[in-house]
Amino acid sequence: MGILLSLRRRRPRTPQPSFTRIVPGANGSQGKTTATGSVSPPSVTRRPEAPPENRRSKYAYIPDTFTSIEEVTNALREAGLKSTNLILGIDFTKSNEWTGMESFNKQSLHAIGSTPNPYEKAIEIVGRALAPFDDDHLIPCFGFGDTTTHDEGVFSFHDDHRPCDGFEEVLACYKGIVPHVKLSGPTSFGPIIEAATDIVEESGGQYHVLVIIADGQVTRSSDTEEGHLSKQEQDTINAIVSASSHALSIVLVGVGDGPWEDMRKFDDKIPQRDFDNFQFVNFTSIMAKNVSDPEKEAAFAVTALMEIPFQYKAVKEFHILGQRTGKARRIIPRPPPLPSARLPRPTGSPTEIAADGSTQVCPICLTNAKDLAFGCGHMTCRECGNSLMTCPICRRPIMDRIRVYL
């Protein structure tokens, strides 16, 4: 695009890691191969290879260093990345219904209309940014967080689990699925990461980029003690750590109103990884910048992809690329949601269905009991309700909050 962007970075800029490689020179001596591939005169003293723990620590934190999409593209090519494979995960949790109150004109983030919703926009921009590196245009696409998967699985965009052929088909399938999805929860990124890891394993260790587009943080219930992790948080962290032994980069794109503080902690503080394989991008804040649409798109693409050159170098240096680990979870995706007319009717009368207590669960996190009532009469749990400005059910402004003791 030829646009140079000045981005406010989430982390202080640090020197770019050195990726100098030692190659054989004359008489068994060694020379250094630079980024351009030229070889300097051989040195008399042999340079010992860095121990594995030092090489891994070099990639434990990867700085954000680029300011234009051209810089990212060039760095990817210099790293030797000629092609990559994209995997897409879409969040269908219940909170999508109200996290567009400020950023998407009070509409559901999955609303389909004349104006592309945030999910459609993010898919289109990622598609354009990665197009030069996508040879076969085959994109495995999954949804998660609906009533068929909750926090335990994923569903495929196709009945036979085949990938979508190009981003036009991705968008067409997405628009066809949305009217039939019943949003639910809770939110966990563990299943989609495990499904992506399976794909990498089955491909024989080919390099993949998993792009997760989601509207909220991983669910943390109110009864989770300080200093402890919820089940969904632990599952997500375990999946990210496990994925670092595979040729997989993970990019989480946050759409909607947030909040996103916990996901920034996930990005910077996940321990015990072979390399920093996780990048969080706040799509909403970038799209809210007072610049032209092309500049916004370029800024988003740069932020989403800027760590991939270093991650690809790490995958090669650790000999992860092209390797099977034997650790596939064998996640079996569910079929896409059926049209409403074909869905089976629930068994039991309305009274019987309500009697199981499901109506007493918070409609936001779908985990905690309802213990906070609003002036309109609708209820959520305290943890979810204290941060809301409008009722997630009727959209009325919240003027009163009443604690309910169960």
Short mmCIF file of N, CA and C in Angstrom, two decimals, residues 179-328:
data_model
loop_
_atom_site.label_atom_id
_atom_site.label_comp_id
_atom_site.label_asym_id
_atom_site.label_seq_id
_atom_site.Cartn_x
_atom_site.Cartn_y
_atom_site.Cartn_z
N PRO A 179 -27.77 -17.10 10.70
CA PRO A 179 -29.20 -17.11 11.07
C PRO A 179 -29.63 -18.35 11.84
N HIS A 180 -28.86 -19.41 11.80
CA HIS A 180 -29.26 -20.67 12.42
C HIS A 180 -28.49 -20.99 13.70
N VAL A 181 -27.51 -20.17 14.04
CA VAL A 181 -26.72 -20.41 15.25
C VAL A 181 -27.48 -19.91 16.46
N LYS A 182 -27.48 -20.69 17.52
CA LYS A 182 -28.03 -20.25 18.80
C LYS A 182 -26.84 -19.95 19.72
N LEU A 183 -26.64 -18.67 19.97
CA LEU A 183 -25.48 -18.23 20.75
C LEU A 183 -25.57 -18.77 22.17
N SER A 184 -24.43 -19.09 22.74
CA SER A 184 -24.42 -19.65 24.09
C SER A 184 -23.11 -19.29 24.79
N GLY A 185 -22.39 -20.26 25.29
CA GLY A 185 -21.17 -20.04 26.03
C GLY A 185 -20.95 -21.19 26.99
N PRO A 186 -20.04 -21.10 27.95
CA PRO A 186 -19.11 -19.99 28.20
C PRO A 186 -17.98 -19.93 27.17
N THR A 187 -17.09 -18.94 27.34
CA THR A 187 -16.02 -18.70 26.37
C THR A 187 -14.74 -19.42 26.76
N SER A 188 -14.27 -20.27 25.87
CA SER A 188 -12.96 -20.90 26.01
C SER A 188 -12.35 -21.01 24.62
N PHE A 189 -11.07 -20.66 24.50
CA PHE A 189 -10.38 -20.80 23.22
C PHE A 189 -9.63 -22.12 23.13
N GLY A 190 -9.73 -22.93 24.18
CA GLY A 190 -9.04 -24.21 24.18
C GLY A 190 -9.44 -25.12 23.03
N PRO A 191 -10.75 -25.36 22.81
CA PRO A 191 -11.14 -26.29 21.74
C PRO A 191 -10.71 -25.86 20.35
N ILE A 192 -10.82 -24.57 20.01
CA ILE A 192 -10.44 -24.14 18.66
C ILE A 192 -8.93 -24.24 18.47
N ILE A 193 -8.16 -23.96 19.52
CA ILE A 193 -6.70 -24.11 19.41
C ILE A 193 -6.33 -25.58 19.26
N GLU A 194 -7.00 -26.46 19.99
CA GLU A 194 -6.73 -27.89 19.87
C GLU A 194 -7.11 -28.41 18.48
N ALA A 195 -8.23 -27.91 17.93
CA ALA A 195 -8.62 -28.33 16.58
C ALA A 195 -7.58 -27.88 15.56
N ALA A 196 -7.04 -26.66 15.73
CA ALA A 196 -6.00 -26.17 14.82
C ALA A 196 -4.72 -26.98 14.95
N THR A 197 -4.37 -27.34 16.19
CA THR A 197 -3.17 -28.15 16.41
C THR A 197 -3.31 -29.51 15.72
N ASP A 198 -4.50 -30.08 15.76
CA ASP A 198 -4.74 -31.34 15.05
C ASP A 198 -4.48 -31.20 13.56
N ILE A 199 -4.92 -30.08 12.98
CA ILE A 199 -4.73 -29.86 11.54
C ILE A 199 -3.24 -29.77 11.21
N VAL A 200 -2.48 -29.05 12.04
CA VAL A 200 -1.03 -28.95 11.83
C VAL A 200 -0.40 -30.34 11.91
N GLU A 201 -0.80 -31.11 12.90
CA GLU A 201 -0.25 -32.45 13.07
C GLU A 201 -0.56 -33.33 11.87
N GLU A 202 -1.80 -33.28 11.40
CA GLU A 202 -2.20 -34.12 10.26
C GLU A 202 -1.51 -33.69 8.97
N SER A 203 -1.10 -32.42 8.88
CA SER A 203 -0.41 -31.93 7.68
C SER A 203 1.06 -32.30 7.66
N GLY A 204 1.54 -32.95 8.70
CA GLY A 204 2.95 -33.29 8.78
C GLY A 204 3.81 -32.15 9.27
N GLY A 205 3.21 -31.21 9.99
CA GLY A 205 3.97 -30.11 10.57
C GLY A 205 4.13 -28.91 9.66
N GLN A 206 3.23 -28.75 8.67
CA GLN A 206 3.28 -27.54 7.85
C GLN A 206 2.90 -26.32 8.70
N TYR A 207 3.47 -25.17 8.34
CA TYR A 207 3.22 -23.96 9.11
C TYR A 207 1.80 -23.45 8.87
N HIS A 208 1.09 -23.14 9.95
CA HIS A 208 -0.27 -22.62 9.89
C HIS A 208 -0.39 -21.38 10.77
N VAL A 209 -1.35 -20.53 10.43
CA VAL A 209 -1.72 -19.38 11.26
C VAL A 209 -3.19 -19.53 11.63
N LEU A 210 -3.48 -19.63 12.93
CA LEU A 210 -4.85 -19.67 13.42
C LEU A 210 -5.29 -18.27 13.78
N VAL A 211 -6.34 -17.78 13.13
CA VAL A 211 -6.93 -16.48 13.45
C VAL A 211 -8.26 -16.72 14.15
N ILE A 212 -8.33 -16.32 15.42
CA ILE A 212 -9.56 -16.43 16.21
C ILE A 212 -10.17 -15.04 16.29
N ILE A 213 -11.41 -14.90 15.86
CA ILE A 213 -12.11 -13.62 15.98
C ILE A 213 -13.17 -13.78 17.06
N ALA A 214 -13.07 -12.97 18.11
CA ALA A 214 -13.93 -13.17 19.29
C ALA A 214 -14.32 -11.83 19.89
N ASP A 215 -15.42 -11.85 20.64
CA ASP A 215 -15.93 -10.60 21.20
C ASP A 215 -15.63 -10.45 22.68
N GLY A 216 -15.06 -11.46 23.32
CA GLY A 216 -14.89 -11.35 24.76
C GLY A 216 -13.75 -12.16 25.29
N GLN A 217 -13.49 -11.96 26.54
CA GLN A 217 -12.41 -12.65 27.23
C GLN A 217 -12.85 -14.05 27.62
N VAL A 218 -11.90 -14.84 28.01
CA VAL A 218 -12.20 -16.18 28.49
C VAL A 218 -13.01 -16.07 29.78
N THR A 219 -14.03 -16.91 29.92
CA THR A 219 -14.93 -16.84 31.07
C THR A 219 -14.18 -17.08 32.38
N ARG A 220 -14.46 -16.21 33.34
CA ARG A 220 -13.93 -16.37 34.70
C ARG A 220 -15.10 -16.21 35.65
N SER A 221 -15.53 -17.28 36.27
CA SER A 221 -16.71 -17.25 37.13
C SER A 221 -16.41 -16.52 38.43
N SER A 222 -17.46 -16.05 39.08
CA SER A 222 -17.30 -15.25 40.30
C SER A 222 -16.75 -16.05 41.46
N ASP A 223 -16.90 -17.37 41.43
CA ASP A 223 -16.40 -18.18 42.54
C ASP A 223 -14.95 -18.63 42.34
N THR A 224 -14.29 -18.12 41.28
CA THR A 224 -12.87 -18.43 41.08
C THR A 224 -12.04 -17.59 42.04
N GLU A 225 -11.26 -18.23 42.87
CA GLU A 225 -10.49 -17.53 43.89
C GLU A 225 -9.38 -16.69 43.26
N GLU A 226 -9.03 -15.60 43.96
CA GLU A 226 -7.94 -14.74 43.51
C GLU A 226 -6.65 -15.54 43.41
N GLY A 227 -5.96 -15.37 42.30
CA GLY A 227 -4.72 -16.11 42.09
C GLY A 227 -4.92 -17.47 41.48
N HIS A 228 -6.18 -17.87 41.25
CA HIS A 228 -6.49 -19.14 40.61
C HIS A 228 -7.11 -18.90 39.24
N LEU A 229 -7.14 -19.93 38.43
CA LEU A 229 -7.70 -19.84 37.09
C LEU A 229 -9.03 -20.58 37.03
N SER A 230 -9.95 -20.05 36.22
CA SER A 230 -11.18 -20.78 35.95
C SER A 230 -10.87 -21.96 35.03
N LYS A 231 -11.82 -22.87 34.91
CA LYS A 231 -11.63 -24.01 34.02
C LYS A 231 -11.35 -23.55 32.60
N GLN A 232 -12.10 -22.54 32.13
CA GLN A 232 -11.93 -22.06 30.77
C GLN A 232 -10.56 -21.39 30.58
N GLU A 233 -10.12 -20.63 31.59
CA GLU A 233 -8.79 -20.02 31.51
C GLU A 233 -7.69 -21.07 31.47
N GLN A 234 -7.81 -22.08 32.34
CA GLN A 234 -6.79 -23.13 32.38
C GLN A 234 -6.76 -23.91 31.08
N ASP A 235 -7.94 -24.24 30.54
CA ASP A 235 -8.00 -24.97 29.28
C ASP A 235 -7.36 -24.17 28.14
N THR A 236 -7.61 -22.86 28.13
CA THR A 236 -7.05 -22.02 27.07
C THR A 236 -5.54 -21.93 27.19
N ILE A 237 -5.04 -21.71 28.40
CA ILE A 237 -3.59 -21.63 28.60
C ILE A 237 -2.92 -22.95 28.25
N ASN A 238 -3.51 -24.06 28.69
CA ASN A 238 -2.93 -25.37 28.37
C ASN A 238 -2.84 -25.58 26.87
N ALA A 239 -3.89 -25.15 26.14
CA ALA A 239 -3.90 -25.33 24.69
C ALA A 239 -2.84 -24.47 24.01
N ILE A 240 -2.65 -23.23 24.50
CA ILE A 240 -1.64 -22.35 23.92
C ILE A 240 -0.25 -22.89 24.16
N VAL A 241 0.00 -23.35 25.38
CA VAL A 241 1.32 -23.92 25.71
C VAL A 241 1.59 -25.16 24.87
N SER A 242 0.60 -26.04 24.76
CA SER A 242 0.76 -27.25 23.96
C SER A 242 1.00 -26.92 22.49
N ALA A 243 0.32 -25.89 21.99
CA ALA A 243 0.45 -25.51 20.58
C ALA A 243 1.84 -25.00 20.25
N SER A 244 2.60 -24.55 21.26
CA SER A 244 3.94 -24.00 20.99
C SER A 244 4.94 -25.07 20.58
N SER A 245 4.57 -26.33 20.67
CA SER A 245 5.43 -27.40 20.16
C SER A 245 5.02 -27.80 18.75
N HIS A 246 4.14 -27.03 18.13
CA HIS A 246 3.70 -27.27 16.76
C HIS A 246 3.98 -26.02 15.90
N ALA A 247 3.96 -26.21 14.60
CA ALA A 247 4.21 -25.11 13.66
C ALA A 247 2.94 -24.29 13.50
N LEU A 248 2.57 -23.58 14.56
CA LEU A 248 1.31 -22.85 14.61
C LEU A 248 1.48 -21.51 15.30
N SER A 249 1.04 -20.45 14.62
CA SER A 249 0.93 -19.13 15.23
C SER A 249 -0.55 -18.85 15.50
N ILE A 250 -0.83 -18.18 16.63
CA ILE A 250 -2.21 -17.91 17.03
C ILE A 250 -2.41 -16.40 17.13
N VAL A 251 -3.39 -15.88 16.40
CA VAL A 251 -3.72 -14.46 16.44
C VAL A 251 -5.16 -14.33 16.91
N LEU A 252 -5.37 -13.68 18.06
CA LEU A 252 -6.71 -13.43 18.57
C LEU A 252 -7.11 -12.01 18.21
N VAL A 253 -8.19 -11.86 17.46
CA VAL A 253 -8.69 -10.56 17.04
C VAL A 253 -9.91 -10.23 17.89
N GLY A 254 -9.81 -9.17 18.68
CA GLY A 254 -10.90 -8.78 19.56
C GLY A 254 -11.83 -7.78 18.89
N VAL A 255 -13.11 -8.15 18.73
CA VAL A 255 -14.12 -7.26 18.16
C VAL A 255 -15.12 -6.89 19.24
N GLY A 256 -15.83 -5.79 19.04
CA GLY A 256 -16.82 -5.37 20.02
C GLY A 256 -16.24 -4.49 21.10
N ASP A 257 -17.05 -4.29 22.16
CA ASP A 257 -16.73 -3.31 23.19
C ASP A 257 -15.74 -3.81 24.24
N GLY A 258 -15.42 -5.08 24.26
CA GLY A 258 -14.50 -5.59 25.27
C GLY A 258 -15.24 -5.93 26.57
N PRO A 259 -14.56 -5.88 27.74
CA PRO A 259 -13.18 -5.43 27.99
C PRO A 259 -12.15 -6.48 27.59
N TRP A 260 -10.89 -6.02 27.47
CA TRP A 260 -9.84 -6.89 26.95
C TRP A 260 -8.62 -6.98 27.85
N GLU A 261 -8.71 -6.47 29.08
CA GLU A 261 -7.53 -6.46 29.95
C GLU A 261 -6.95 -7.86 30.16
N ASP A 262 -7.82 -8.85 30.40
CA ASP A 262 -7.33 -10.20 30.67
C ASP A 262 -6.65 -10.83 29.46
N MET A 263 -7.12 -10.50 28.25
CA MET A 263 -6.49 -11.08 27.07
C MET A 263 -5.10 -10.50 26.84
N ARG A 264 -4.88 -9.26 27.26
CA ARG A 264 -3.52 -8.72 27.17
C ARG A 264 -2.59 -9.47 28.12
N LYS A 265 -3.11 -9.90 29.26
CA LYS A 265 -2.31 -10.70 30.18
C LYS A 265 -2.00 -12.06 29.56
N PHE A 266 -2.98 -12.63 28.85
CA PHE A 266 -2.73 -13.90 28.18
C PHE A 266 -1.60 -13.74 27.17
N ASP A 267 -1.63 -12.65 26.42
CA ASP A 267 -0.64 -12.43 25.37
C ASP A 267 0.77 -12.32 25.91
N ASP A 268 0.93 -11.65 27.04
CA ASP A 268 2.27 -11.32 27.52
C ASP A 268 2.80 -12.24 28.62
N LYS A 269 1.94 -12.99 29.27
CA LYS A 269 2.39 -13.67 30.49
C LYS A 269 2.15 -15.18 30.50
N ILE A 270 1.80 -15.77 29.37
CA ILE A 270 1.63 -17.23 29.36
C ILE A 270 2.99 -17.88 29.48
N PRO A 271 3.20 -18.73 30.48
CA PRO A 271 4.53 -19.30 30.74
C PRO A 271 4.76 -20.60 29.99
N GLN A 272 5.97 -21.13 30.12
CA GLN A 272 6.30 -22.50 29.76
C GLN A 272 6.09 -22.81 28.28
N ARG A 273 6.32 -21.83 27.41
CA ARG A 273 6.16 -22.10 25.98
C ARG A 273 7.50 -22.25 25.30
N ASP A 274 7.51 -23.02 24.20
CA ASP A 274 8.71 -23.12 23.41
C ASP A 274 9.03 -21.79 22.74
N PHE A 275 7.99 -21.04 22.35
CA PHE A 275 8.18 -19.70 21.78
C PHE A 275 6.88 -18.92 21.96
N ASP A 276 6.96 -17.60 21.83
CA ASP A 276 5.79 -16.73 21.97
C ASP A 276 4.91 -16.92 20.74
N ASN A 277 3.88 -17.73 20.88
CA ASN A 277 3.06 -18.13 19.73
C ASN A 277 1.70 -17.46 19.69
N PHE A 278 1.46 -16.47 20.57
CA PHE A 278 0.12 -15.90 20.73
C PHE A 278 0.19 -14.39 20.62
N GLN A 279 -0.70 -13.81 19.80
CA GLN A 279 -0.76 -12.37 19.60
C GLN A 279 -2.20 -11.91 19.72
N PHE A 280 -2.45 -10.88 20.55
CA PHE A 280 -3.78 -10.30 20.69
C PHE A 280 -3.83 -8.96 19.97
N VAL A 281 -4.92 -8.74 19.23
CA VAL A 281 -5.10 -7.50 18.47
C VAL A 281 -6.48 -6.94 18.78
N ASN A 282 -6.54 -5.68 19.20
CA ASN A 282 -7.82 -5.03 19.48
C ASN A 282 -8.33 -4.38 18.20
N PHE A 283 -9.17 -5.10 17.49
CA PHE A 283 -9.71 -4.64 16.21
C PHE A 283 -10.52 -3.36 16.39
N THR A 284 -11.32 -3.29 17.44
CA THR A 284 -12.20 -2.15 17.65
C THR A 284 -11.43 -0.86 17.81
N SER A 285 -10.38 -0.87 18.62
CA SER A 285 -9.61 0.36 18.85
C SER A 285 -8.91 0.83 17.58
N ILE A 286 -8.44 -0.11 16.77
CA ILE A 286 -7.77 0.28 15.52
C ILE A 286 -8.78 0.87 14.54
N MET A 287 -9.96 0.27 14.43
CA MET A 287 -10.97 0.77 13.51
C MET A 287 -11.57 2.10 13.97
N ALA A 288 -11.36 2.46 15.24
CA ALA A 288 -11.89 3.73 15.76
C ALA A 288 -10.94 4.89 15.53
N LYS A 289 -9.76 4.64 14.99
CA LYS A 289 -8.79 5.70 14.76
C LYS A 289 -9.32 6.71 13.74
N ASN A 290 -8.92 7.95 13.90
CA ASN A 290 -9.38 9.03 13.02
C ASN A 290 -8.48 9.14 11.79
N VAL A 291 -8.47 8.08 11.00
CA VAL A 291 -7.69 8.04 9.76
C VAL A 291 -8.55 7.40 8.69
N SER A 292 -8.05 7.35 7.47
CA SER A 292 -8.82 6.79 6.36
C SER A 292 -8.98 5.28 6.52
N ASP A 293 -9.97 4.72 5.83
CA ASP A 293 -10.21 3.28 5.90
C ASP A 293 -8.99 2.47 5.45
N PRO A 294 -8.32 2.85 4.34
CA PRO A 294 -7.12 2.08 3.97
C PRO A 294 -6.04 2.10 5.04
N GLU A 295 -5.89 3.24 5.73
CA GLU A 295 -4.90 3.31 6.80
C GLU A 295 -5.31 2.42 7.98
N LYS A 296 -6.60 2.39 8.29
CA LYS A 296 -7.07 1.51 9.37
C LYS A 296 -6.80 0.05 9.03
N GLU A 297 -7.12 -0.33 7.79
CA GLU A 297 -6.92 -1.72 7.39
C GLU A 297 -5.44 -2.09 7.43
N ALA A 298 -4.59 -1.17 6.98
CA ALA A 298 -3.15 -1.44 7.01
C ALA A 298 -2.66 -1.56 8.44
N ALA A 299 -3.16 -0.70 9.33
CA ALA A 299 -2.74 -0.75 10.73
C ALA A 299 -3.16 -2.06 11.37
N PHE A 300 -4.38 -2.51 11.08
CA PHE A 300 -4.84 -3.78 11.63
C PHE A 300 -4.00 -4.94 11.11
N ALA A 301 -3.75 -4.96 9.80
CA ALA A 301 -2.97 -6.05 9.23
C ALA A 301 -1.57 -6.10 9.82
N VAL A 302 -0.94 -4.93 9.98
CA VAL A 302 0.41 -4.88 10.56
C VAL A 302 0.39 -5.42 11.98
N THR A 303 -0.55 -4.95 12.79
CA THR A 303 -0.60 -5.37 14.19
C THR A 303 -0.88 -6.86 14.32
N ALA A 304 -1.73 -7.39 13.44
CA ALA A 304 -2.09 -8.81 13.52
C ALA A 304 -0.95 -9.72 13.10
N LEU A 305 -0.12 -9.27 12.16
CA LEU A 305 0.87 -10.15 11.56
C LEU A 305 2.31 -9.86 11.96
N MET A 306 2.55 -8.80 12.75
CA MET A 306 3.92 -8.36 12.96
C MET A 306 4.79 -9.37 13.71
N GLU A 307 4.21 -10.26 14.49
CA GLU A 307 5.03 -11.23 15.21
C GLU A 307 5.29 -12.51 14.42
N ILE A 308 4.56 -12.69 13.31
CA ILE A 308 4.67 -13.94 12.57
C ILE A 308 6.06 -14.18 11.99
N PRO A 309 6.78 -13.17 11.46
CA PRO A 309 8.13 -13.46 10.96
C PRO A 309 9.03 -14.09 12.02
N PHE A 310 8.99 -13.59 13.25
CA PHE A 310 9.82 -14.13 14.32
C PHE A 310 9.32 -15.52 14.74
N GLN A 311 8.00 -15.69 14.76
CA GLN A 311 7.46 -17.00 15.12
C GLN A 311 7.85 -18.05 14.10
N TYR A 312 7.84 -17.68 12.83
CA TYR A 312 8.25 -18.64 11.80
C TYR A 312 9.73 -18.98 11.93
N LYS A 313 10.56 -17.99 12.23
CA LYS A 313 11.98 -18.26 12.47
C LYS A 313 12.16 -19.22 13.64
N ALA A 314 11.38 -19.02 14.70
CA ALA A 314 11.48 -19.90 15.87
C ALA A 314 11.09 -21.32 15.51
N VAL A 315 10.01 -21.47 14.75
CA VAL A 315 9.55 -22.79 14.35
C VAL A 315 10.63 -23.53 13.56
N LYS A 316 11.33 -22.79 12.69
CA LYS A 316 12.41 -23.42 11.92
C LYS A 316 13.61 -23.74 12.80
N GLU A 317 14.00 -22.81 13.66
CA GLU A 317 15.20 -22.99 14.47
C GLU A 317 15.05 -24.14 15.46
N PHE A 318 13.83 -24.34 15.95
CA PHE A 318 13.61 -25.42 16.92
C PHE A 318 13.29 -26.75 16.23
N HIS A 319 13.37 -26.76 14.89
CA HIS A 319 13.11 -27.99 14.12
C HIS A 319 11.69 -28.51 14.35
N ILE A 320 10.76 -27.56 14.55
CA ILE A 320 9.35 -27.92 14.68
C ILE A 320 8.71 -28.06 13.31
N LEU A 321 9.16 -27.24 12.36
CA LEU A 321 8.59 -27.23 11.02
C LEU A 321 8.77 -28.59 10.35
N GLY A 322 7.69 -29.12 9.79
CA GLY A 322 7.77 -30.38 9.09
C GLY A 322 7.84 -31.60 9.98
N GLN A 323 7.51 -31.43 11.26
CA GLN A 323 7.60 -32.54 12.21
C GLN A 323 6.23 -32.88 12.79
N ARG A 324 5.97 -34.17 12.95
CA ARG A 324 4.80 -34.63 13.70
C ARG A 324 5.23 -34.89 15.14
N THR A 325 4.39 -34.50 16.09
CA THR A 325 4.73 -34.68 17.50
C THR A 325 4.06 -35.91 18.10
N GLY A 326 3.02 -36.42 17.46
CA GLY A 326 2.27 -37.53 18.03
C GLY A 326 1.36 -37.11 19.16
N LYS A 327 1.08 -35.79 19.28
CA LYS A 327 0.29 -35.28 20.40
C LYS A 327 -1.09 -34.77 19.97
N ALA A 328 -1.57 -35.18 18.81
CA ALA A 328 -2.86 -34.70 18.34
C ALA A 328 -3.97 -35.13 19.29
#
